[in-house]
XYZ file of C-alpha atoms in Angstrom:
774
model
C -59.258 116.839 192.852
C -61.596 116.526 189.898
C -62.136 119.682 187.846
C -65.508 119.782 186.132
C -64.434 121.149 182.766
C -62.698 118.826 180.292
C -58.945 119.365 180.118
C -56.433 118.103 177.556
C -53.056 117.012 178.846
C -50.088 115.669 176.929
C -47.506 113.390 178.502
C -44.690 112.610 176.114
C -46.975 112.944 173.142
C -49.791 110.810 174.563
C -53.188 112.466 174.513
C -54.772 112.358 177.978
C -58.276 113.772 178.157
C -60.696 113.945 181.075
C -64.276 112.971 180.476
C -66.761 115.763 179.967
C -68.640 117.066 182.942
C -72.371 116.557 183.117
C -73.864 119.204 180.824
C -75.703 121.792 182.877
C -79.045 122.580 181.328
C -79.676 126.295 180.564
C -82.094 128.045 182.827
C -85.583 127.758 181.465
C -87.642 130.889 180.664
C -90.591 131.669 182.906
C -93.843 131.914 180.906
C -96.902 133.318 182.558
C -99.125 131.915 179.801
C -98.407 128.249 179.249
C -98.363 128.068 175.461
C -97.628 124.505 174.551
C -96.026 125.354 171.232
C -93.678 127.902 172.822
C -92.770 125.452 175.569
C -92.011 122.747 173.011
C -89.920 125.244 171.044
C -87.905 126.198 174.098
C -87.328 122.562 175.008
C -86.395 121.786 171.424
C -83.829 124.579 171.333
C -82.383 123.451 174.680
C -82.147 119.829 173.602
C -80.416 120.880 170.408
C -77.902 122.950 172.373
C -77.321 120.125 174.784
C -76.881 117.646 171.938
C -74.347 119.918 170.263
C -72.415 120.314 173.508
C -72.542 116.562 174.105
C -71.258 115.890 170.583
C -68.349 118.265 171.102
C -67.530 116.651 174.441
C -67.679 113.174 172.947
C -65.371 114.163 170.119
C -62.923 115.696 172.574
C -62.863 112.574 174.751
C -60.250 110.056 173.633
C -60.678 107.519 176.367
C -63.843 107.845 178.361
C -66.879 108.936 176.403
C -67.181 106.165 173.843
C -70.885 105.620 174.619
C -73.639 108.039 173.592
C -75.057 110.499 176.043
C -77.460 108.936 178.529
C -81.186 109.618 178.042
C -81.533 111.551 181.260
C -79.116 114.139 179.888
C -81.830 115.313 177.465
C -84.869 114.544 179.528
C -87.160 116.351 181.853
C -84.639 116.815 184.710
C -83.878 120.416 185.395
C -81.221 120.585 188.107
C -77.862 119.044 188.934
C -75.800 118.345 192.006
C -72.212 117.418 192.766
C -71.377 114.076 194.363
C -67.902 113.515 195.785
C -66.067 110.183 195.939
C -63.034 109.264 198.019
C -61.279 106.223 196.558
C -58.886 104.328 198.841
C -56.288 102.181 197.133
C -54.051 99.834 199.086
C -50.375 99.919 198.260
C -47.924 97.079 198.503
C -45.916 96.794 201.698
C -42.768 95.642 199.958
C -41.775 96.349 196.394
C -38.827 95.557 194.177
C -36.957 98.376 192.506
C -38.715 97.797 189.183
C -42.051 97.675 190.987
C -41.281 100.966 192.736
C -40.570 102.652 189.425
C -43.735 101.212 187.996
C -45.614 102.343 191.093
C -44.446 105.933 190.639
C -45.562 105.868 187.020
C -48.930 104.486 188.068
C -49.322 107.289 190.613
C -48.667 109.799 187.863
C -51.223 108.148 185.604
C -53.793 108.169 188.406
C -53.054 111.804 189.167
C -53.932 112.846 185.621
C -56.992 110.618 185.439
C -55.553 107.770 183.389
C -55.541 105.117 186.120
C -59.120 104.344 187.024
C -62.652 105.181 185.940
C -65.660 105.058 188.243
C -69.340 105.275 187.414
C -72.283 105.628 189.778
C -75.385 103.486 189.377
C -78.543 104.663 191.094
C -80.966 102.463 193.000
C -83.711 104.081 190.907
C -84.762 102.963 187.448
C -84.313 105.244 184.479
C -87.692 105.024 182.714
C -86.088 105.473 179.302
C -83.530 102.658 179.639
C -85.338 100.319 182.029
C -82.193 99.925 184.150
C -80.517 101.886 186.914
C -79.613 105.487 186.195
C -75.912 105.957 185.565
C -73.549 108.866 185.799
C -70.848 109.460 183.252
C -67.643 107.477 183.679
C -65.455 109.724 185.781
C -61.679 109.495 186.233
C -60.122 109.163 189.670
C -57.780 112.132 189.914
C -55.381 114.104 192.033
C -52.195 113.469 193.938
C -52.636 110.666 196.479
C -53.215 111.594 200.098
C -51.866 109.338 202.838
C -54.098 109.745 205.866
C -53.694 108.036 209.231
C -53.473 104.639 207.566
C -50.091 104.333 205.818
C -51.275 101.310 203.842
C -53.887 103.245 201.876
C -53.662 106.117 199.426
C -56.676 108.342 198.858
C -57.807 109.741 195.517
C -60.910 111.703 194.666
C -63.513 111.878 191.941
C -66.385 114.290 191.370
C -69.688 113.424 189.708
C -72.279 115.850 188.374
C -75.673 114.181 188.328
C -79.342 115.266 188.282
C -80.775 116.333 191.615
C -83.221 113.425 191.531
C -80.549 110.918 190.478
C -81.419 108.796 193.497
C -79.241 107.042 196.033
C -76.132 105.366 194.572
C -76.393 101.611 195.025
C -73.417 100.384 193.008
C -70.210 101.652 191.439
C -68.639 100.344 188.249
C -64.846 100.432 188.400
C -62.549 100.164 185.373
C -58.776 99.829 185.732
C -56.954 101.498 182.806
C -53.474 100.509 183.969
C -51.578 97.440 182.823
C -51.302 96.103 186.383
C -54.002 95.293 188.902
C -55.143 97.657 191.640
C -56.125 96.719 195.190
C -59.253 98.713 196.009
C -59.851 99.134 199.738
C -63.095 101.087 199.642
C -64.966 103.978 198.048
C -66.802 106.548 200.139
C -69.510 108.584 198.437
C -70.487 111.938 199.930
C -73.828 113.114 198.606
C -74.706 116.254 200.511
C -75.090 115.210 204.133
C -75.222 111.492 203.263
C -72.133 109.296 203.400
C -72.337 105.891 201.688
C -69.660 103.211 202.058
C -68.782 100.856 199.210
C -66.426 98.249 200.700
C -63.891 96.869 198.270
C -61.069 94.784 199.724
C -60.718 93.431 196.228
C -58.298 93.390 193.324
C -59.424 95.241 190.211
C -57.985 93.552 187.133
C -56.539 95.498 184.237
C -58.840 96.301 181.344
C -56.230 94.564 179.175
C -57.085 91.263 180.887
C -60.835 91.743 180.875
C -62.705 94.762 179.472
C -65.600 94.211 181.865
C -65.492 96.599 184.815
C -65.937 95.461 188.396
C -69.193 95.980 190.242
C -68.894 97.266 193.813
C -72.082 97.356 195.901
C -72.809 99.553 198.888
C -72.250 98.096 202.343
C -75.911 97.852 203.316
C -76.920 94.157 203.216
C -80.187 93.200 201.603
C -82.009 90.046 200.576
C -82.654 89.373 196.879
C -86.312 90.375 197.253
C -85.248 93.680 198.809
C -82.743 94.623 196.103
C -83.456 98.120 194.729
C -84.746 97.947 191.178
C -81.869 99.981 189.753
C -79.154 97.487 190.793
C -81.055 94.191 190.621
C -79.669 93.461 187.162
C -76.121 94.197 188.343
C -76.551 91.855 191.312
C -77.385 88.984 188.968
C -74.624 89.929 186.535
C -71.980 89.966 189.265
C -72.937 86.457 190.396
C -72.792 85.142 186.830
C -69.335 86.630 186.381
C -67.788 84.578 189.214
C -69.230 81.226 188.123
C -67.333 80.919 184.863
C -68.204 78.364 182.213
C -66.272 75.375 183.548
C -63.826 75.462 180.648
C -60.193 76.414 180.126
C -57.346 77.097 182.510
C -57.934 79.769 185.093
C -55.782 82.894 184.888
C -54.170 84.509 187.968
C -56.235 87.704 187.668
C -59.588 85.891 187.540
C -62.061 85.440 190.360
C -63.850 82.340 189.081
C -65.249 79.831 191.577
C -65.950 76.346 190.273
C -65.685 72.704 191.410
C -63.355 69.835 190.627
C -62.167 66.556 192.135
C -58.748 66.080 193.736
C -56.966 64.944 190.588
C -53.782 66.974 191.077
C -52.111 65.303 194.077
C -49.984 62.847 192.112
C -47.850 62.915 189.006
C -48.501 59.969 186.618
C -45.231 60.689 184.809
C -43.309 59.485 187.870
C -43.923 55.909 188.938
C -43.502 56.594 192.654
C -45.789 59.650 192.539
C -48.941 58.082 191.083
C -51.887 58.776 193.380
C -55.593 57.936 192.986
C -58.178 60.610 192.284
C -60.230 61.613 195.328
C -63.865 62.313 194.545
C -66.178 59.661 193.163
C -67.983 56.472 194.213
C -64.790 54.560 195.014
C -63.010 57.305 196.951
C -65.541 59.982 197.964
C -64.227 63.397 198.900
C -65.298 67.056 199.093
C -64.736 69.051 195.925
C -61.956 71.589 195.525
C -61.728 74.834 193.579
C -61.238 74.132 189.886
C -58.020 75.393 188.290
C -58.402 73.801 184.838
C -54.727 73.004 184.209
C -53.931 70.728 181.291
C -54.225 66.967 181.775
C -51.069 64.846 181.803
C -53.042 61.596 181.602
C -56.520 60.689 180.400
C -57.008 57.452 182.295
C -57.282 58.497 185.008
C -57.650 62.190 184.063
C -54.898 63.736 186.189
C -54.094 67.423 186.089
C -50.636 68.815 185.512
C -48.995 70.187 188.629
C -47.316 72.922 186.595
C -43.842 74.220 187.253
C -42.362 74.037 190.744
C -42.372 77.805 191.241
C -45.912 78.319 189.967
C -48.642 78.844 192.515
C -51.856 76.853 192.250
C -54.776 78.956 191.086
C -57.159 80.452 193.597
C -59.623 83.279 192.842
C -57.698 86.533 193.071
C -59.471 87.898 196.129
C -58.744 84.666 198.041
C -54.983 85.152 197.913
C -52.967 86.298 200.918
C -52.404 89.965 201.580
C -48.797 91.112 201.895
C -48.669 90.839 205.692
C -50.298 87.409 205.729
C -48.028 86.199 202.938
C -44.902 87.397 204.756
C -46.000 85.707 207.981
C -46.864 82.464 206.238
C -43.639 82.471 204.219
C -41.534 83.099 207.322
C -43.097 80.145 209.108
C -42.750 77.992 206.029
C -39.102 78.975 205.641
C -38.391 78.027 209.239
C -40.034 74.640 208.751
C -38.123 74.222 205.477
C -34.743 74.702 207.129
C -35.666 72.573 210.121
C -36.711 69.678 207.909
C -34.505 69.951 204.839
C -31.185 71.266 206.068
C -30.436 68.164 208.170
C -31.177 66.049 205.093
C -28.884 68.186 202.925
C -26.104 68.016 205.474
C -26.518 64.271 205.890
C -26.480 63.755 202.135
C -23.247 65.708 201.782
C -21.636 63.968 204.737
C -20.325 60.440 205.030
C -21.720 60.294 208.550
C -25.152 59.064 209.584
C -26.844 61.028 212.370
C -29.274 58.720 214.172
C -30.673 59.409 217.628
C -28.832 57.054 219.935
C -30.547 58.161 223.159
C -33.061 60.657 224.558
C -30.283 63.170 225.186
C -29.866 63.502 221.433
C -33.501 64.553 221.191
C -33.029 67.079 224.013
C -30.259 68.723 222.025
C -32.812 69.741 219.415
C -34.171 72.274 221.892
C -31.474 72.947 224.471
C -28.177 72.735 222.641
C -26.671 73.835 219.363
C -26.462 70.913 216.960
C -23.329 70.360 214.935
C -24.169 68.054 212.084
C -20.575 67.840 210.845
C -17.936 67.051 213.404
C -15.460 67.033 210.512
C -14.157 70.102 208.716
C -16.669 71.670 206.318
C -16.075 70.989 202.658
C -15.304 73.708 200.145
C -17.923 73.508 197.404
C -15.831 75.664 195.094
C -18.645 78.107 194.289
C -18.214 80.631 197.081
C -16.562 83.038 194.704
C -19.682 83.215 192.587
C -22.335 83.341 195.302
C -20.390 85.072 198.038
C -20.331 82.028 200.272
C -24.118 81.858 200.641
C -24.452 78.332 199.263
C -21.428 77.195 201.270
C -23.085 78.637 204.349
C -26.257 76.655 203.723
C -24.483 73.397 202.966
C -22.139 73.814 205.941
C -25.012 74.908 208.178
C -24.280 75.202 211.885
C -26.027 75.747 215.155
C -28.560 78.533 214.924
C -30.425 77.122 211.936
C -31.079 73.802 213.652
C -32.174 74.857 217.086
C -35.885 74.267 217.727
C -38.072 76.100 220.198
C -38.761 73.991 223.261
C -42.342 72.632 223.105
C -44.554 73.645 226.012
C -45.113 70.032 227.107
C -41.453 69.379 227.937
C -40.391 72.819 229.199
C -40.937 71.847 232.825
C -40.647 68.066 232.494
C -38.500 66.682 229.701
C -40.061 63.213 230.039
C -43.664 64.355 230.433
C -44.591 62.836 227.078
C -43.605 59.367 228.357
C -45.881 59.424 231.407
C -49.377 57.944 231.647
C -50.928 61.056 233.157
C -49.735 63.214 230.244
C -50.877 60.554 227.755
C -54.364 60.684 229.285
C -54.388 64.475 229.623
C -53.652 64.981 225.936
C -56.603 62.766 224.991
C -58.781 65.493 226.536
C -56.720 68.661 226.255
C -54.105 67.928 223.607
C -53.969 68.720 219.935
C -56.522 66.017 219.018
C -59.209 65.961 221.728
C -62.093 65.033 219.414
C -61.888 61.229 219.043
C -62.323 60.039 222.612
C -65.751 58.566 223.388
C -67.612 56.958 226.277
C -67.210 53.168 226.473
C -70.703 51.712 226.905
C -70.143 47.976 226.702
C -67.629 45.165 226.413
C -66.499 43.494 224.279
C -65.874 46.215 221.724
C -67.099 45.163 218.284
C -65.724 46.056 214.883
C -67.925 47.000 211.923
C -65.460 45.606 209.383
C -66.250 42.565 207.254
C -65.354 39.460 209.351
C -64.604 37.419 206.218
C -61.733 39.799 205.466
C -60.681 41.157 208.856
C -61.477 38.259 211.177
C -63.442 38.244 214.405
C -65.315 41.441 215.140
C -64.747 41.125 218.894
C -61.858 42.976 220.465
C -59.230 41.206 222.537
C -59.857 43.784 225.305
C -62.132 41.462 227.248
C -64.084 42.077 230.442
C -61.542 40.017 232.352
C -58.626 42.194 231.204
C -60.366 45.482 231.972
C -61.871 44.329 235.283
C -58.388 43.449 236.522
C -57.053 46.894 235.661
C -60.060 48.719 237.143
C -59.463 46.980 240.493
C -56.275 49.019 240.887
C -58.560 52.034 241.357
C -60.685 50.296 244.004
C -63.682 49.776 241.759
C -65.471 46.929 240.032
C -66.127 46.869 236.311
C -69.892 47.218 236.925
C -69.311 50.346 239.031
C -67.041 51.814 236.382
C -69.739 51.421 233.725
C -72.459 52.735 236.004
C -70.468 55.863 236.907
C -69.364 56.414 233.292
C -65.651 56.179 234.036
C -64.483 54.126 231.047
C -63.546 55.825 227.768
C -62.314 54.632 224.401
C -59.941 55.932 221.734
C -60.672 53.663 218.786
C -58.643 53.756 215.563
C -59.162 50.082 214.753
C -61.704 50.180 211.922
C -60.227 53.300 210.360
C -56.661 51.963 210.125
C -56.846 48.179 209.822
C -57.701 48.168 206.072
C -54.501 50.150 205.453
C -52.099 48.333 207.796
C -50.791 45.772 205.287
C -50.355 48.460 202.616
C -48.406 50.705 204.972
C -46.236 47.912 206.339
C -45.379 46.706 202.823
C -43.857 50.034 201.750
C -40.316 49.311 200.594
C -38.983 52.661 199.472
C -39.691 54.177 202.905
C -40.274 51.251 205.316
C -42.360 51.732 208.435
C -44.399 49.714 210.931
C -47.911 50.352 212.150
C -50.853 48.681 213.897
C -54.525 49.497 214.223
C -55.137 50.522 217.810
C -57.737 50.709 220.565
C -57.070 52.351 223.922
C -59.272 52.197 227.031
C -58.982 54.965 229.658
C -60.221 55.224 233.237
C -61.501 58.530 234.608
C -60.418 58.560 238.274
C -62.232 60.171 241.178
C -59.429 62.740 241.264
C -60.489 63.913 237.802
C -57.552 62.438 235.848
C -57.777 60.253 232.773
C -55.402 57.270 232.847
C -54.806 54.591 230.191
C -55.840 51.100 231.311
C -55.111 48.859 228.328
C -54.061 49.054 224.663
C -54.883 46.689 221.815
C -52.675 46.676 218.706
C -53.943 44.722 215.694
C -52.679 43.430 212.368
C -54.857 41.857 209.660
C -55.570 38.230 210.632
C -53.813 35.202 209.212
C -55.222 31.661 209.008
C -53.417 30.773 212.244
C -53.674 33.973 214.257
C -56.100 36.829 214.935
C -53.062 39.106 215.380
C -54.593 41.087 218.255
C -52.119 42.004 220.988
C -53.061 43.434 224.398
C -50.722 45.548 226.526
C -51.233 46.683 230.124
C -49.062 48.111 232.881
C -46.384 45.825 234.211
C -43.820 45.682 236.994
C -40.873 44.127 235.168
C -38.669 46.132 232.827
C -39.741 44.308 229.647
C -43.466 44.795 230.238
C -42.816 48.377 231.311
C -41.106 49.299 228.035
C -43.525 47.266 225.900
C -46.292 49.387 227.426
C -44.467 52.570 226.448
C -43.901 51.317 222.905
C -47.604 50.491 222.645
C -48.384 54.065 223.689
C -45.944 55.312 221.041
C -47.924 53.464 218.358
C -51.149 54.999 219.661
C -49.523 58.452 219.526
C -48.396 57.820 215.962
C -51.919 56.795 214.944
C -53.388 59.755 216.798
C -51.045 62.161 214.995
C -52.031 60.799 211.592
C -55.771 60.825 212.304
C -55.511 64.325 213.729
C -53.699 65.722 210.724
C -55.381 63.871 207.875
C -58.923 63.544 209.193
C -59.764 66.052 211.907
C -57.548 68.897 210.733
C -57.272 68.669 206.955
C -60.475 66.819 206.001
C -63.008 68.056 208.540
C -61.983 71.697 208.660
C -60.034 72.662 205.531
C -61.307 70.299 202.813
C -64.910 70.178 204.022
C -65.089 73.974 204.206
C -63.895 74.516 200.638
C -67.231 73.646 198.961
C -69.032 75.995 201.376
C -66.723 78.819 200.329
C -67.118 78.120 196.616
C -70.914 77.928 196.855
C -71.091 81.086 198.962
C -69.268 83.079 196.291
C -71.157 81.500 193.385
C -74.698 81.786 194.745
C -74.772 84.575 197.344
C -74.259 88.165 196.283
C -71.792 90.231 198.269
C -74.890 92.179 199.305
C -76.498 89.107 200.861
C -76.505 89.166 204.682
C -75.445 85.515 204.885
C -72.447 86.246 202.645
C -71.433 89.137 204.881
C -71.742 86.946 207.991
C -69.656 84.071 206.578
C -67.012 86.007 204.676
C -64.636 86.723 207.627
C -64.635 83.017 208.511
C -63.805 81.909 204.961
C -60.886 84.226 204.341
C -57.567 82.707 203.175
C -58.862 79.114 203.355
C -58.734 78.503 199.587
C -55.172 79.849 199.414
C -54.062 77.630 202.301
C -55.745 74.592 200.765
C -54.108 75.258 197.389
C -50.707 75.485 199.068
C -51.461 72.219 200.859
C -52.193 70.479 197.553
C -48.937 71.822 196.183
C -46.487 70.769 198.885
C -48.149 69.124 201.901
C -50.751 66.514 200.950
C -49.361 65.845 197.466
C -47.535 62.700 196.445
C -44.089 62.803 198.058
C -45.066 65.860 200.119
C -44.429 66.647 203.755
C -47.433 64.730 205.094
C -46.461 61.511 203.352
C -42.882 61.918 204.527
C -43.635 62.648 208.162
C -46.726 60.599 209.043
C -47.133 56.859 209.319
C -49.674 56.245 206.494
C -47.123 57.493 203.937
C -48.343 57.316 200.335
C -51.741 56.074 201.570
C -52.375 59.187 203.649
C -55.026 60.755 201.424
C -56.740 57.420 200.764
C -57.121 57.061 204.532
C -58.563 60.562 204.642
C -61.071 59.585 201.951
C -62.112 56.477 203.903
C -62.798 58.658 206.952
C -65.012 60.940 204.824
C -67.523 58.103 204.543
C -68.144 58.020 208.287
C -70.065 60.301 210.610
C -68.825 61.717 213.891
C -70.224 63.574 216.920
C -69.467 64.681 220.466
C -71.355 64.688 223.764
C -70.010 66.045 227.044
C -69.569 63.446 229.822
C -66.348 64.487 231.587
C -66.486 67.805 233.453
C -62.774 68.580 233.072
C -62.832 68.296 229.299
C -61.479 71.624 227.949
C -62.340 70.976 224.323
C -65.982 70.220 225.128
C -66.475 72.552 228.098
C -64.889 75.599 226.477
C -66.119 74.597 223.042
C -69.738 74.494 224.141
C -69.442 78.015 225.552
C -68.068 79.264 222.228
C -70.696 77.279 220.363
C -73.464 78.875 222.416
C -72.061 82.373 221.834
C -71.864 81.733 218.074
C -75.396 80.354 218.017
C -76.800 83.321 219.954
C -75.175 85.739 217.513
C -76.348 83.828 214.441
C -79.846 83.408 215.845
C -80.341 87.140 216.377
C -78.736 87.910 212.997
C -81.029 85.515 211.135
C -84.083 86.773 213.012
C -83.261 90.356 212.008
C -83.116 89.639 208.285
C -85.720 86.869 208.096
C -88.563 88.151 210.245
C -91.124 86.681 207.850
C -91.401 82.866 208.338
C -91.748 82.391 204.570
C -88.715 84.492 203.682
C -86.233 81.595 204.015
C -87.974 79.404 201.461
C -88.529 82.335 199.101
C -84.874 83.469 199.141
C -83.775 81.975 195.816
C -80.094 82.850 196.340
C -80.071 81.095 199.707
C -81.851 78.006 198.402
C -79.499 77.760 195.405
C -76.553 78.104 197.815
C -77.671 75.227 200.021
C -78.597 73.053 197.050
C -75.158 73.575 195.486
C -73.306 72.774 198.722
C -75.022 69.396 198.909
C -75.298 68.444 195.245
C -72.041 69.859 193.869
C -69.619 70.675 196.665
C -70.237 67.412 198.553
C -71.508 65.466 195.563
C -70.403 62.068 196.895
C -72.515 62.579 200.039
C -75.527 64.248 198.402
C -77.888 61.337 199.122
C -77.057 61.056 202.826
C -80.171 61.315 205.019
C -78.543 63.529 207.623
C -78.423 66.673 205.467
C -80.649 69.248 207.197
C -83.492 70.963 205.405
C -83.440 74.714 204.853
C -86.998 75.890 205.333
C -87.025 77.839 208.582
C -84.951 80.376 210.481
C -83.985 77.627 212.936
C -82.663 75.491 210.065
C -80.524 78.362 208.802
C -79.286 79.148 212.319
C -78.081 75.565 212.854
C -76.374 75.435 209.447
C -74.548 78.753 209.845
C -73.548 77.969 213.439
C -71.942 74.713 212.282
C -70.032 76.450 209.495
C -68.729 79.229 211.719
C -67.817 76.778 214.502
C -65.783 74.596 212.123
C -63.871 77.596 210.769
C -63.225 79.144 214.191
C -63.485 77.142 217.439
C -63.034 73.681 215.939
C -60.056 74.658 213.814
C -58.432 76.560 216.685
C -58.762 73.534 218.979
C -56.936 71.182 216.625
C -54.515 73.609 214.975
C -52.812 75.960 217.386
C -51.550 73.298 219.767
C -49.597 71.412 217.137
C -46.111 72.507 218.078
C -46.636 72.861 221.868
C -47.994 69.300 222.022
C -46.517 67.628 218.970
C -43.092 69.211 218.702
C -41.538 66.784 221.152
C -40.790 64.345 218.306
C -43.151 61.494 217.642
C -41.276 58.180 217.589
C -41.694 56.250 214.372
C -39.375 53.606 212.929
C -36.672 54.759 215.338
C -36.588 58.197 213.718
C -37.705 61.619 214.884
C -40.823 63.047 213.273
C -41.365 66.790 213.843
C -45.124 67.212 214.226
C -45.420 70.852 213.222
C -45.056 70.835 209.471
C -48.741 71.204 208.645
C -49.551 74.324 210.577
C -52.378 75.609 208.414
C -53.950 78.740 209.855
C -57.286 80.174 208.803
């Protein structure tokens, strides 16, 4: 607990001195006759005494009192009061031995007041300085107290301030230690008032940056409502997170800035060269700038750094310990599942292809022995205690996968038409299916390059298939029973590129699939069109329907396998990565750059933005990068991100037609709940119709999202205006929906639906390696 009087303490010869307490003014004499000269004399004597005491205190203070006494210490204020602060600091869940020793030393330093300084800033203006009144910098002291929450340690600080100091609106925090501190919150107790200052932030060491951190009280307020005493600090805090757009970002920094995707490839390796995403040729959302050195100037590609180095994200965007452990555990499991078979195969003279479906079943039901021969002695077990030998000679438990939900009850469910149709509505990618309104289907691609725009799925073909359900084609259109899953225009420009890959050969087609919605409420595939780019002699459009002979039967299933492969790639690269993760990143950057942490819109969005920048940075490092997991496991290969960029040019939407459509039916309920919440929230803070347009932080936020974050789409006519409460409600509802309901719909079903091994090039492709979780 803080003791008011200054105390000198020596720890191994180091002078440790607490800052002086607020000087209590001597009691003034009561004069019955107000003689101005006597009054001025009394005040003069008191000011002189106070000045002398202040000078002594400043000389005694080694660390804290480097600035002169504040004007209110010698002004007209006559009384003081004590304000208590409870400072909660989050401790690490797991620490190495050296970190534990360092932690104990840090606790000692905090206990004697050498760990952290805090300073109160009033909401009221000091008339002599023109800014908010400030207390003296006060050390956080005392032995830590662990309350009900074992993750947090509590320290205390005591301030002595004038009685009319005003309500604290901000706290300046300075970290005197050499390592960073995770501040959970600060609670100020001023008489009967309790004021919360939420932290949940990392306070950098003063060695890294002498500027202290500004922590605002929890009460949200618009810029126009900001108390005069902290208005300057609000603007200063926003400037501090924008940076200057120069230099490489340091791990301790919390700078939010924009850049293009110029760090996916490595120009120094011929097979890892990748184009830059972001610009007229390949438009893309912007990412968070890291500023690493360039390894090439034309094009300007950023260095990927060392393998073990993490990509920069602002410090507060990084995972907490629990989240990091969970993410690492899942990543480790995926690592062993995907890499260990490759290691074992590389060290073995045996190939391990799947010869039948039973081999695939063994992934989930049986232990897999990769080496039927005796394990080899690597000769290094004596050094590493057999650990490396154990990995290289890996056995059963490491290679046993959890059984996906789809095949738990029916091992061949994924081969059946009813499951194929069901997943179009309720699978991991339920967002691309659309109502078929007319035949023939027409392409929007250039006919001079890609041939006839008319699909080979003619009225005659579809009418014949619809008859099996006792209905004419006209009836099917009238009752809205025909639906389309169309990946033709998106994929056809990339088909020749993908099929010409030599280092990792594969085969793909652009696809269209027509479904029929039966009276029983089931969606069934009617016909599939697979297309290649045309040649002078052939349109290269192939139609597949159900058949009764064995050849037609299995050709139909292979056609469905190609559709599944396309669907997996579009799901992962377009709907999952691009339209939730990548598109959200500019919103997050702009929110931190333009909206104060006090702003009500910031407070509403912050829970939905958490961890996204860290996940996206990890994706750039090992998932969507050149030679990464996505390129290895999905059909587009090295052209994966170019395909994603092509999809960014197009618009998309959804309208409910089918009643039993879980994504739409459940999604609309969630959408409505989100909109109701946002609507009431916006109405509460923007009761004045003109307050939206006059909120300069909000307008700068929306302008930056369009003109910087999504620069390549800034001139699109569909961007909504931001002039009314309804405009803001629609914008915020969309953002929250994308980060919550939309992401959940296309993320959490990846292993249950996709873990049953997509068939591609005769090889198994585990479809769970990109499980990014917000």
